[in-house]
Amino acid sequence: MAKIQPRSFKGTRDFTPREMIPREALIDSIKSVFRLYGFSPLETPALEMLEVLSGKYGDEGEKLLYKLDYKNDKPRDRVALRYDLTVPLARVVASNPDWPMPFKRYQVQPVWRADKPQPHQGRFREFYQCDVDTIGAPEGIADAEIIALTVQMIRGLGFDEGDRTAVVQLNHRKLLEGLCTFAGLKKEQLSGFTRILDKLDKIGRDAVFKELGDLGVTDNHLEALGEVLAIDNTNVETLQALRERLAGIETAQEGIDSLFAILDYLSHLDVPVEAVNINPNLARGLDYYTGAVFETTLPRQPHIGSLTGGGRYDELIALYSGRDLPAVGTTIGLDRIFAAMEQLGMVDTGVGSVTRALIAAYSKEEIPAALNVLKAFRAAGLPSELFPTAGKLKKPFSYADKQGIPFVAVIGPDEAADPQNLKVSLKQLAKSEQAVVTVAEAIATMLDE
RNA sequence: GUCCGCAUAGCUCAGUUGGUUAGAGCGCCUGACUGUGGCUCAGGAGGCCGCGGGUUCGAGUCCCGCUGCGGACCCCA
């Protein structure tokens, strides 16, 4: 039989134990923060009806949907791989109108996008999202809680100083609408306007102004807009300055009021002021956002895209149920965070096994005794394994060394001499220390480490 | 979707103006070391030189196409 190439689909990855061990620790820590804020777990299927997903993500997003192609299917029976976790949530909530509100859920599952993968930027076709959302709570506290949770989690992971400082950028859709009006544009031009504005930090003011000019913004408007966007102060000062500059534009004032309120709640939650940045040019591409929008960036690592992204979407659920339900939430980009941590040397990939103790039998005669030791270790809660072949102690020792297993327990004729009082030669590899001890003593030593 | 670069051992790479049996380091296996990892030494296995075509007496090396990978843009987690 011809050998089949062991290729995998572009943009997908295998996670080896060396990667999965720190990755699972990361997931556990994310979930524990979610729970701490009172969110409960939810899972939804990988496959969704195409009509449920279609039209929610903007023109760019629509192209990235993985649509499954079946023969003889009817258009309304078509399915696609889920693109995010927010739309499936909206579908679940819309189909369970009797649930008490607010509904607070977290969800950690993979999503798929037919993008061009760029691993260095933390961009893949299959990747995990960790979403938290509060459904049925009006703008204000719930928004601040999501931001506070994001800050606590990201900083708790170590993104809190130097090159790994993370900042939550915060803006409001209504402020963006107001800026659009301020620039002399019509409401239909909002998405084009915000898309250009969003590039400000990347391509610079001049390039943005050129594109805005092409969109139809006059020179006078450009000049005024330039003055507004140049405001860069503390968050409160920035908002105050915007309030004055945008006097008379009602939507902008509403957005500014909302941001003031959120900042106030954040200060009561003891969120450090430097962890959040009011950023009037932050856009967010998804079409469904209606209020506050936010994302987490690493200002010193601009090639890595946003670590988290979210916002308020008060009109999405009504698309499925006809009932208005306000909602706010965010996505924690697990794979982005992991990629950033790897590049910043924050991940230990030196351990290839979860085993704490490897038991090695000197000869076949000691295997029954070794199995008894194995039972005792496991009963004490120590992840342990017996090396599958007896003799040649070099093999189990070399194996333990390569896998990063900290302890090897050797059992030979001497240690097994008294079946009523089994002993092992317990060696701690990192210290090169070895002693003949009873099984109980070995367990105590290892639990102590 | 647009642009640029790269493709030789499991990994990182070297390979002269095109010239005979294709190299190193790391890793892997065996032994020195018949109760013990790392360090050292000795030996060994492992290559359709990405795929297809072209130029040439001769191609890992030059040309074209394809595929894959990497990077930038767009967009995003």
Short mmCIF file of C-alpha atoms (C1' of nucleotides) in Angstrom, two decimals:
data_model
loop_
_atom_site.label_atom_id
_atom_site.label_comp_id
_atom_site.label_asym_id
_atom_site.label_seq_id
_atom_site.Cartn_x
_atom_site.Cartn_y
_atom_site.Cartn_z
CA MET A 1 0.00 0.00 0.00
CA ALA A 2 1.31 3.39 -0.94
CA LYS A 3 2.39 5.51 1.99
CA ILE A 4 0.07 8.42 2.62
CA GLN A 5 1.70 11.75 3.33
CA PRO A 6 1.08 12.68 6.97
CA ARG A 7 -0.02 16.18 6.08
CA SER A 8 -2.49 18.28 8.00
CA PHE A 9 -4.86 20.99 6.87
CA LYS A 10 -3.30 24.40 6.48
CA GLY A 11 -3.87 26.64 9.46
CA THR A 12 -4.59 23.75 11.85
CA ARG A 13 -2.14 22.42 14.40
CA ASP A 14 -1.43 19.50 16.67
CA PHE A 15 -0.71 20.30 20.27
CA THR A 16 1.97 18.06 21.73
CA PRO A 17 2.02 17.21 25.45
CA ARG A 18 4.77 19.77 25.91
CA GLU A 19 2.37 22.39 24.56
CA MET A 20 -0.82 20.95 26.02
CA ILE A 21 0.47 20.92 29.59
CA PRO A 22 0.95 24.72 29.73
CA ARG A 23 -2.06 25.20 27.45
CA GLU A 24 -4.39 23.34 29.78
CA ALA A 25 -3.01 25.31 32.71
CA LEU A 26 -3.83 28.49 30.75
CA ILE A 27 -7.37 27.30 30.01
CA ASP A 28 -7.90 26.37 33.66
CA SER A 29 -6.78 29.79 34.79
CA ILE A 30 -9.06 31.53 32.28
CA LYS A 31 -12.05 29.41 33.34
CA SER A 32 -11.41 30.07 37.01
CA VAL A 33 -11.57 33.85 36.42
CA PHE A 34 -14.82 33.39 34.47
CA ARG A 35 -16.30 31.47 37.38
CA LEU A 36 -15.04 34.00 39.88
CA TYR A 37 -17.15 36.63 38.11
CA GLY A 38 -20.23 34.41 38.22
CA PHE A 39 -20.32 33.02 34.69
CA SER A 40 -21.46 29.43 34.04
CA PRO A 41 -20.35 27.05 31.28
CA LEU A 42 -22.13 26.46 27.96
CA GLU A 43 -21.23 24.43 24.88
CA THR A 44 -22.78 24.52 21.41
CA PRO A 45 -22.25 22.38 18.28
CA ALA A 46 -19.37 22.97 15.86
CA LEU A 47 -21.92 22.97 13.03
CA GLU A 48 -24.57 25.64 12.69
CA MET A 49 -27.25 26.25 10.10
CA LEU A 50 -25.72 28.51 7.47
CA GLU A 51 -28.65 30.94 7.63
CA VAL A 52 -28.02 31.42 11.36
CA LEU A 53 -24.42 32.52 10.74
CA SER A 54 -24.78 34.29 7.41
CA GLY A 55 -24.85 38.08 7.34
CA LYS A 56 -23.65 38.63 10.92
CA TYR A 57 -19.98 39.26 10.38
CA GLY A 58 -19.79 41.87 7.65
CA ASP A 59 -18.57 41.40 4.08
CA GLU A 60 -15.06 40.35 5.12
CA GLY A 61 -16.33 37.88 7.68
CA GLU A 62 -18.82 36.34 5.25
CA LYS A 63 -15.96 35.29 2.94
CA LEU A 64 -14.27 33.48 5.83
CA LEU A 65 -17.19 31.18 6.65
CA TYR A 66 -16.45 27.48 6.11
CA LYS A 67 -19.57 26.32 4.31
CA LEU A 68 -20.10 22.58 4.09
CA ASP A 69 -20.90 21.41 0.63
CA TYR A 70 -23.34 18.52 0.42
CA LYS A 71 -24.96 17.08 -2.63
CA ASN A 72 -28.70 17.55 -3.09
CA ASP A 73 -29.22 19.84 -0.14
CA LYS A 74 -31.83 22.54 0.00
CA PRO A 75 -30.57 26.07 0.59
CA ARG A 76 -32.20 26.29 4.01
CA ASP A 77 -30.59 23.01 5.10
CA ARG A 78 -27.02 24.18 4.44
CA VAL A 79 -24.60 24.11 7.36
CA ALA A 80 -21.32 25.83 8.18
CA LEU A 81 -18.60 25.60 10.82
CA ARG A 82 -19.13 28.15 13.56
CA TYR A 83 -17.20 31.39 13.04
CA ASP A 84 -17.38 32.64 16.60
CA LEU A 85 -19.18 31.84 19.86
CA THR A 86 -21.32 34.98 20.07
CA VAL A 87 -23.80 34.19 17.31
CA PRO A 88 -24.37 30.61 18.58
CA LEU A 89 -25.03 32.13 22.01
CA ALA A 90 -27.57 34.52 20.56
CA ARG A 91 -29.26 31.55 18.88
CA VAL A 92 -29.38 29.58 22.15
CA VAL A 93 -30.80 32.52 24.10
CA ALA A 94 -33.38 33.27 21.45
CA SER A 95 -34.61 29.68 21.53
CA ASN A 96 -34.92 29.62 25.34
CA PRO A 97 -37.18 32.58 26.10
CA ASP A 98 -38.07 31.25 29.57
CA TRP A 99 -34.56 31.55 31.00
CA PRO A 100 -34.18 34.01 33.89
CA MET A 101 -32.23 37.15 33.07
CA PRO A 102 -29.46 38.10 33.24
CA PHE A 103 -27.96 35.00 31.65
CA LYS A 104 -24.21 34.87 32.24
CA ARG A 105 -22.25 32.20 30.44
CA TYR A 106 -18.71 31.32 29.47
CA GLN A 107 -17.75 29.08 26.58
CA VAL A 108 -14.36 27.65 25.57
CA GLN A 109 -14.47 25.97 22.15
CA PRO A 110 -12.73 26.07 18.77
CA VAL A 111 -13.98 28.20 15.88
CA TRP A 112 -13.03 28.12 12.20
CA ARG A 113 -12.24 30.87 9.71
CA ALA A 114 -11.06 30.42 6.12
CA ASP A 115 -8.30 32.96 6.62
CA LYS A 116 -4.72 32.95 5.43
CA PRO A 117 -2.83 31.58 8.45
CA GLN A 118 0.03 33.66 9.87
CA PRO A 119 1.28 31.89 12.99
CA HIS A 120 3.74 34.65 13.89
CA GLN A 121 0.79 37.00 14.28
CA GLY A 122 -1.18 34.36 16.15
CA ARG A 123 -3.59 33.77 13.30
CA PHE A 124 -4.99 30.35 12.42
CA ARG A 125 -7.89 28.66 10.62
CA GLU A 126 -8.87 26.60 13.63
CA PHE A 127 -8.43 28.30 16.97
CA TYR A 128 -9.97 28.46 20.40
CA GLN A 129 -12.08 31.28 21.68
CA CYS A 130 -12.98 31.74 25.33
CA ASP A 131 -16.13 33.85 25.47
CA VAL A 132 -17.90 35.47 28.39
CA ASP A 133 -21.19 37.26 27.88
CA THR A 134 -23.94 38.76 29.98
CA ILE A 135 -27.35 38.69 28.33
CA GLY A 136 -30.26 40.82 29.54
CA ALA A 137 -28.32 43.52 31.40
CA PRO A 138 -28.42 47.15 30.24
CA GLU A 139 -25.32 49.18 29.49
CA GLY A 140 -23.18 50.03 32.51
CA ILE A 141 -22.21 47.62 35.25
CA ALA A 142 -22.18 44.56 33.02
CA ASP A 143 -19.84 46.29 30.55
CA ALA A 144 -17.50 47.37 33.33
CA GLU A 145 -17.49 43.84 34.76
CA ILE A 146 -16.44 42.38 31.43
CA ILE A 147 -13.59 44.88 31.18
CA ALA A 148 -12.55 44.31 34.80
CA LEU A 149 -12.53 40.57 34.22
CA THR A 150 -10.40 41.00 31.09
CA VAL A 151 -7.88 43.14 32.96
CA GLN A 152 -7.67 40.77 35.91
CA MET A 153 -7.16 37.76 33.68
CA ILE A 154 -4.61 39.27 31.30
CA ARG A 155 -2.55 40.85 34.03
CA GLY A 156 -2.82 37.71 36.12
CA LEU A 157 -1.20 35.79 33.28
CA GLY A 158 1.82 38.07 33.47
CA PHE A 159 1.01 40.68 30.80
CA ASP A 160 1.62 43.50 33.24
CA GLU A 161 5.04 45.02 32.70
CA GLY A 162 7.74 45.91 30.17
CA ASP A 163 7.47 44.39 26.69
CA ARG A 164 4.52 42.28 27.76
CA THR A 165 2.31 45.09 29.02
CA ALA A 166 -1.26 44.65 27.83
CA VAL A 167 -3.77 47.49 27.56
CA VAL A 168 -7.52 47.31 27.06
CA GLN A 169 -8.50 49.83 24.37
CA LEU A 170 -11.99 51.19 24.93
CA ASN A 171 -14.34 53.06 22.62
CA HIS A 172 -18.06 53.44 21.97
CA ARG A 173 -19.98 52.90 18.78
CA LYS A 174 -22.01 56.07 19.39
CA LEU A 175 -18.83 58.10 19.77
CA LEU A 176 -17.71 56.70 16.43
CA GLU A 177 -21.07 57.62 14.90
CA GLY A 178 -20.66 61.12 16.30
CA LEU A 179 -17.19 61.40 14.82
CA CYS A 180 -18.58 60.27 11.50
CA THR A 181 -21.17 63.08 11.65
CA PHE A 182 -18.46 65.46 12.80
CA ALA A 183 -16.45 64.54 9.69
CA GLY A 184 -19.42 65.55 7.54
CA LEU A 185 -20.28 62.03 6.46
CA LYS A 186 -23.59 60.22 6.26
CA LYS A 187 -24.58 57.30 8.45
CA GLU A 188 -24.23 54.86 5.55
CA GLN A 189 -20.54 55.70 5.39
CA LEU A 190 -19.95 54.77 9.04
CA SER A 191 -18.39 51.35 8.48
CA GLY A 192 -16.00 52.65 5.82
CA PHE A 193 -15.16 55.59 8.06
CA THR A 194 -14.44 53.48 11.13
CA ARG A 195 -12.40 50.97 9.14
CA ILE A 196 -10.09 53.75 7.98
CA LEU A 197 -9.96 55.34 11.42
CA ASP A 198 -8.99 52.02 12.97
CA LYS A 199 -5.74 52.02 10.98
CA LEU A 200 -4.54 55.25 12.58
CA ASP A 201 -2.05 53.61 14.90
CA LYS A 202 -0.71 51.40 12.14
CA ILE A 203 -0.39 53.54 9.01
CA GLY A 204 -0.29 56.99 10.58
CA ARG A 205 -2.29 60.18 10.35
CA ASP A 206 -1.34 61.25 6.85
CA ALA A 207 -2.25 57.95 5.24
CA VAL A 208 -5.55 57.89 7.14
CA PHE A 209 -6.37 61.44 6.03
CA LYS A 210 -5.66 60.55 2.43
CA GLU A 211 -8.08 57.62 2.62
CA LEU A 212 -10.68 59.75 4.40
CA GLY A 213 -10.29 62.37 1.68
CA ASP A 214 -10.98 59.66 -0.91
CA LEU A 215 -14.11 58.76 1.07
CA GLY A 216 -15.33 62.36 0.70
CA VAL A 217 -14.23 64.16 3.86
CA THR A 218 -13.46 67.80 3.05
CA ASP A 219 -10.21 69.50 4.04
CA ASN A 220 -11.98 71.63 6.65
CA HIS A 221 -13.49 68.57 8.23
CA LEU A 222 -10.15 66.78 8.13
CA GLU A 223 -8.51 69.60 10.00
CA ALA A 224 -11.15 69.60 12.73
CA LEU A 225 -11.07 65.82 12.95
CA GLY A 226 -7.29 65.90 13.23
CA GLU A 227 -7.52 68.14 16.27
CA VAL A 228 -10.01 65.81 17.95
CA LEU A 229 -7.98 62.68 17.26
CA ALA A 230 -4.81 64.35 18.51
CA ILE A 231 -6.28 64.51 22.00
CA ASP A 232 -4.20 62.14 24.09
CA ASN A 233 -4.55 62.59 27.82
CA THR A 234 -5.67 60.61 30.80
CA ASN A 235 -8.93 58.83 30.08
CA VAL A 236 -11.10 61.34 31.93
CA GLU A 237 -9.35 64.33 30.37
CA THR A 238 -9.66 62.81 26.92
CA LEU A 239 -13.41 62.32 27.40
CA GLN A 240 -13.83 65.86 28.72
CA ALA A 241 -11.99 67.29 25.73
CA LEU A 242 -14.08 65.19 23.35
CA ARG A 243 -17.25 66.38 25.06
CA GLU A 244 -16.31 70.00 24.36
CA ARG A 245 -15.10 69.44 20.79
CA LEU A 246 -18.16 67.40 19.84
CA ALA A 247 -20.70 69.71 21.50
CA GLY A 248 -23.99 69.63 19.65
CA ILE A 249 -23.55 66.14 18.24
CA GLU A 250 -26.02 64.19 20.32
CA THR A 251 -24.94 60.64 19.55
CA ALA A 252 -21.35 61.50 20.41
CA GLN A 253 -22.44 62.95 23.76
CA GLU A 254 -24.40 59.79 24.54
CA GLY A 255 -21.35 57.66 23.82
CA ILE A 256 -19.15 59.88 25.95
CA ASP A 257 -21.62 59.71 28.86
CA SER A 258 -21.62 55.93 28.60
CA LEU A 259 -17.83 55.78 28.67
CA PHE A 260 -17.73 58.09 31.69
CA ALA A 261 -20.10 55.77 33.54
CA ILE A 262 -18.08 52.68 32.66
CA LEU A 263 -14.84 54.36 33.80
CA ASP A 264 -16.51 55.23 37.07
CA TYR A 265 -17.53 51.62 37.71
CA LEU A 266 -14.04 50.45 36.79
CA SER A 267 -12.48 52.73 39.37
CA HIS A 268 -14.79 51.31 42.05
CA LEU A 269 -13.69 47.81 41.01
CA ASP A 270 -10.08 48.92 41.53
CA VAL A 271 -9.13 48.36 37.92
CA PRO A 272 -5.76 50.11 37.48
CA VAL A 273 -6.20 53.26 35.36
CA GLU A 274 -3.18 52.45 33.20
CA ALA A 275 -4.71 49.11 32.18
CA VAL A 276 -7.50 50.80 30.19
CA ASN A 277 -7.14 53.37 27.43
CA ILE A 278 -9.93 55.44 25.89
CA ASN A 279 -9.20 55.16 22.18
CA PRO A 280 -11.57 57.05 19.85
CA ASN A 281 -10.20 55.37 16.73
CA LEU A 282 -10.77 51.78 17.87
CA ALA A 283 -13.37 50.34 15.48
CA ARG A 284 -13.96 46.54 15.66
CA GLY A 285 -15.00 45.02 12.38
CA LEU A 286 -18.00 42.92 13.34
CA ASP A 287 -21.27 44.46 12.28
CA TYR A 288 -23.34 43.63 15.34
CA TYR A 289 -21.77 45.92 17.96
CA THR A 290 -24.00 48.76 19.17
CA GLY A 291 -22.35 50.29 22.28
CA ALA A 292 -19.03 50.02 24.07
CA VAL A 293 -16.31 48.20 22.11
CA PHE A 294 -12.99 47.04 23.46
CA GLU A 295 -9.96 44.99 22.65
CA THR A 296 -6.71 44.09 24.37
CA THR A 297 -3.47 44.96 22.63
CA LEU A 298 0.22 44.55 23.39
CA PRO A 299 1.55 48.02 22.46
CA ARG A 300 5.14 46.71 22.43
CA GLN A 301 4.28 43.70 20.25
CA PRO A 302 2.32 45.31 17.41
CA HIS A 303 2.72 42.35 15.04
CA ILE A 304 0.53 40.21 17.34
CA GLY A 305 -3.11 41.04 16.79
CA SER A 306 -5.54 41.74 19.58
CA LEU A 307 -5.53 39.31 22.51
CA THR A 308 -9.18 39.86 23.32
CA GLY A 309 -12.05 41.68 21.64
CA GLY A 310 -15.63 42.40 22.51
CA GLY A 311 -18.38 44.86 23.04
CA ARG A 312 -22.07 45.47 23.44
CA TYR A 313 -24.54 44.06 20.91
CA ASP A 314 -28.07 45.02 21.91
CA GLU A 315 -29.76 44.12 18.62
CA LEU A 316 -28.28 40.77 17.67
CA ILE A 317 -30.60 38.50 19.65
CA ALA A 318 -33.70 40.26 18.30
CA LEU A 319 -32.69 38.98 14.85
CA TYR A 320 -33.66 35.47 15.98
CA SER A 321 -36.41 36.06 18.50
CA GLY A 322 -38.04 39.37 17.72
CA ARG A 323 -37.49 40.18 21.38
CA ASP A 324 -34.95 42.86 22.26
CA LEU A 325 -32.34 41.56 24.68
CA PRO A 326 -29.34 43.71 25.52
CA ALA A 327 -26.02 41.88 25.62
CA VAL A 328 -22.35 42.51 26.25
CA GLY A 329 -19.37 40.22 26.20
CA THR A 330 -15.85 39.54 25.09
CA THR A 331 -13.70 36.91 23.48
CA ILE A 332 -10.45 35.88 25.08
CA GLY A 333 -8.18 34.77 22.23
CA LEU A 334 -6.57 31.71 23.75
CA ASP A 335 -4.30 30.99 20.79
CA ARG A 336 -3.24 34.62 20.45
CA ILE A 337 -2.41 34.73 24.13
CA PHE A 338 -0.51 31.46 23.91
CA ALA A 339 1.41 32.62 20.82
CA ALA A 340 2.29 35.88 22.57
CA MET A 341 3.38 34.00 25.69
CA GLU A 342 5.57 31.69 23.62
CA GLN A 343 7.23 34.60 21.81
CA LEU A 344 7.82 36.43 25.08
CA GLY A 345 9.34 33.39 26.76
CA MET A 346 6.47 33.00 29.21
CA VAL A 347 5.81 29.30 28.45
CA ASP A 348 7.74 26.36 29.87
CA THR A 349 7.82 23.58 27.26
CA GLY A 350 10.47 21.60 29.11
CA VAL A 351 8.07 19.02 30.52
CA GLY A 352 6.76 16.25 28.27
CA SER A 353 4.80 14.25 30.82
CA VAL A 354 2.47 14.78 33.73
CA THR A 355 3.95 11.77 35.51
CA ARG A 356 5.55 12.57 38.86
CA ALA A 357 7.04 9.17 39.61
CA LEU A 358 8.43 6.53 37.25
CA ILE A 359 8.82 3.07 38.74
CA ALA A 360 11.57 0.84 37.32
CA ALA A 361 11.91 -2.86 38.08
CA TYR A 362 15.42 -4.29 38.12
CA SER A 363 14.25 -7.70 36.89
CA LYS A 364 11.04 -9.54 36.06
CA GLU A 365 10.90 -11.00 39.55
CA GLU A 366 10.18 -7.55 41.05
CA ILE A 367 7.31 -6.67 38.72
CA PRO A 368 4.56 -7.82 41.16
CA ALA A 369 6.20 -5.74 43.90
CA ALA A 370 6.56 -2.80 41.47
CA LEU A 371 2.82 -3.01 40.69
CA ASN A 372 2.07 -2.85 44.40
CA VAL A 373 4.23 0.27 44.70
CA LEU A 374 2.42 1.73 41.67
CA LYS A 375 -0.97 1.17 43.36
CA ALA A 376 0.27 2.86 46.52
CA PHE A 377 1.61 5.89 44.65
CA ARG A 378 -1.64 6.33 42.73
CA ALA A 379 -3.74 5.88 45.86
CA ALA A 380 -1.77 8.78 47.33
CA GLY A 381 -2.73 10.91 44.32
CA LEU A 382 0.67 10.86 42.63
CA PRO A 383 0.50 10.54 38.83
CA SER A 384 2.79 7.57 38.27
CA GLU A 385 3.72 4.89 35.76
CA LEU A 386 5.72 1.67 35.64
CA PHE A 387 8.38 1.44 32.93
CA PRO A 388 7.15 -1.40 30.70
CA THR A 389 10.36 -3.42 30.56
CA ALA A 390 12.46 -4.68 33.45
CA GLY A 391 16.26 -4.49 33.56
CA LYS A 392 18.57 -2.02 31.79
CA LEU A 393 17.94 0.79 34.25
CA LYS A 394 19.54 3.22 31.85
CA LYS A 395 16.37 3.13 29.77
CA PRO A 396 13.88 4.24 32.42
CA PHE A 397 16.29 6.84 33.76
CA SER A 398 16.93 8.27 30.32
CA TYR A 399 13.18 8.27 29.65
CA ALA A 400 12.43 10.11 32.88
CA ASP A 401 15.14 12.64 32.14
CA LYS A 402 13.83 13.40 28.65
CA GLN A 403 10.21 13.60 29.73
CA GLY A 404 10.91 15.81 32.70
CA ILE A 405 9.61 13.25 35.21
CA PRO A 406 11.06 14.39 38.54
CA PHE A 407 11.31 11.06 40.44
CA VAL A 408 12.42 7.53 39.61
CA ALA A 409 11.69 4.73 42.08
CA VAL A 410 13.82 1.63 41.48
CA ILE A 411 12.78 -1.70 42.93
CA GLY A 412 15.18 -4.65 42.82
CA PRO A 413 15.91 -7.74 44.93
CA ASP A 414 17.17 -5.68 47.88
CA GLU A 415 14.20 -3.32 48.00
CA ALA A 416 11.71 -6.18 47.54
CA ALA A 417 13.37 -8.53 50.00
CA ASP A 418 10.55 -8.20 52.54
CA PRO A 419 7.17 -8.26 50.79
CA GLN A 420 5.50 -7.00 53.97
CA ASN A 421 7.76 -3.95 54.04
CA LEU A 422 8.47 -2.92 50.46
CA LYS A 423 11.16 -0.34 49.85
CA VAL A 424 12.28 1.62 46.80
CA SER A 425 15.43 3.45 45.82
CA LEU A 426 13.94 6.89 45.24
CA LYS A 427 15.99 9.25 43.10
CA GLN A 428 15.17 12.91 42.52
CA LEU A 429 16.74 13.56 39.14
CA ALA A 430 17.16 17.31 39.42
CA LYS A 431 19.16 16.96 42.61
CA SER A 432 20.83 13.61 41.81
CA GLU A 433 19.87 12.53 45.32
CA GLN A 434 18.97 8.92 46.00
CA ALA A 435 17.95 7.03 49.11
CA VAL A 436 16.48 3.64 50.00
CA VAL A 437 13.17 4.41 51.69
CA THR A 438 9.86 2.73 52.50
CA VAL A 439 6.95 3.27 50.13
CA ALA A 440 5.28 5.55 52.68
CA GLU A 441 8.44 7.62 53.03
CA ALA A 442 8.77 7.87 49.25
CA ILE A 443 5.19 9.14 48.98
CA ALA A 444 5.79 11.70 51.72
CA THR A 445 8.96 12.96 50.01
CA MET A 446 7.25 13.35 46.63
CA LEU A 447 4.12 15.00 48.00
CA ASP A 448 6.38 17.42 49.80
CA GLU A 449 8.09 18.61 46.61
"C1'" G B 1 -7.86 38.31 -1.71
"C1'" U B 2 -2.81 41.35 -3.03
"C1'" C B 3 2.67 41.59 -2.78
"C1'" C B 4 7.65 39.57 -1.42
"C1'" G B 5 10.90 35.58 0.03
"C1'" C B 6 12.19 30.44 0.95
"C1'" A B 7 12.17 24.87 -0.08
"C1'" U B 8 18.86 19.75 0.98
"C1'" A B 9 18.69 14.05 7.05
"C1'" G B 10 13.68 14.11 12.48
"C1'" C B 11 15.42 19.70 13.54
"C1'" U B 12 18.77 24.04 12.22
"C1'" C B 13 21.55 24.71 8.12
"C1'" A B 14 26.39 24.30 4.66
"C1'" G B 15 27.08 22.70 -0.37
"C1'" U B 16 32.49 26.97 -4.61
"C1'" U B 17 31.88 29.71 -11.81
"C1'" G B 18 26.81 23.64 -13.13
"C1'" G B 19 31.38 18.46 -12.58
"C1'" U B 20 32.09 12.07 -10.28
"C1'" U B 21 30.21 8.08 -4.22
"C1'" A B 22 25.57 14.81 -0.84
"C1'" G B 23 28.03 17.27 4.36
"C1'" A B 24 28.07 19.46 9.54
"C1'" G B 25 25.86 20.45 14.30
"C1'" C B 26 21.86 18.99 17.26
"C1'" G B 27 18.55 14.86 17.95
"C1'" C B 28 17.90 9.37 17.55
"C1'" C B 29 19.94 4.10 18.25
"C1'" U B 30 24.11 0.93 20.18
"C1'" G B 31 28.37 0.43 23.18
"C1'" A B 32 32.34 2.06 26.83
"C1'" C B 33 29.12 1.46 32.01
"C1'" U B 34 25.81 -6.78 33.40
"C1'" G B 35 21.48 -1.70 39.75
"C1'" U B 36 21.09 4.63 37.41
"C1'" G B 37 19.62 10.03 33.47
"C1'" G B 38 22.56 14.62 32.23
"C1'" C B 39 28.82 15.17 30.80
"C1'" U B 40 32.65 12.66 27.74
"C1'" C B 41 34.42 9.14 24.03
"C1'" A B 42 33.65 5.36 20.04
"C1'" G B 43 30.41 3.37 16.47
"C1'" G B 44 25.62 3.22 13.72
"C1'" A B 45 20.97 4.22 11.34
"C1'" G B 46 18.74 7.98 8.70
"C1'" G B 47 18.42 11.76 1.91
"C1'" C B 48 12.96 10.59 -4.94
"C1'" C B 49 18.16 17.57 -2.54
"C1'" G B 50 9.36 19.58 -2.25
"C1'" C B 51 6.73 17.86 -7.17
"C1'" G B 52 6.64 18.22 -12.64
"C1'" G B 53 8.88 19.94 -16.96
"C1'" G B 54 12.99 22.56 -19.63
"C1'" U B 55 18.35 24.06 -20.82
"C1'" U B 56 23.03 21.08 -20.82
"C1'" C B 57 27.66 15.94 -22.34
"C1'" G B 58 26.32 16.66 -17.11
"C1'" A B 59 21.48 20.07 -12.54
"C1'" G B 60 21.05 20.04 -5.25
"C1'" U B 61 23.08 24.39 -8.15
"C1'" C B 62 20.33 27.76 -14.11
"C1'" C B 63 14.96 28.66 -16.38
"C1'" C B 64 9.39 27.84 -16.25
"C1'" G B 65 5.03 25.84 -13.86
"C1'" C B 66 2.75 23.61 -9.54
"C1'" U B 67 2.52 22.65 -4.37
"C1'" G B 68 3.98 23.75 0.47
"C1'" C B 69 6.01 27.04 4.05
"C1'" G B 70 7.41 31.90 5.96
"C1'" G B 71 6.79 37.29 6.08
"C1'" A B 72 4.14 42.07 4.85
"C1'" C B 73 -0.81 44.04 3.61
"C1'" C B 74 -6.22 43.47 4.17
"C1'" C B 75 -8.99 41.69 8.10
"C1'" C B 76 -9.27 39.62 12.76
"C1'" A B 77 -8.92 36.10 18.19
#
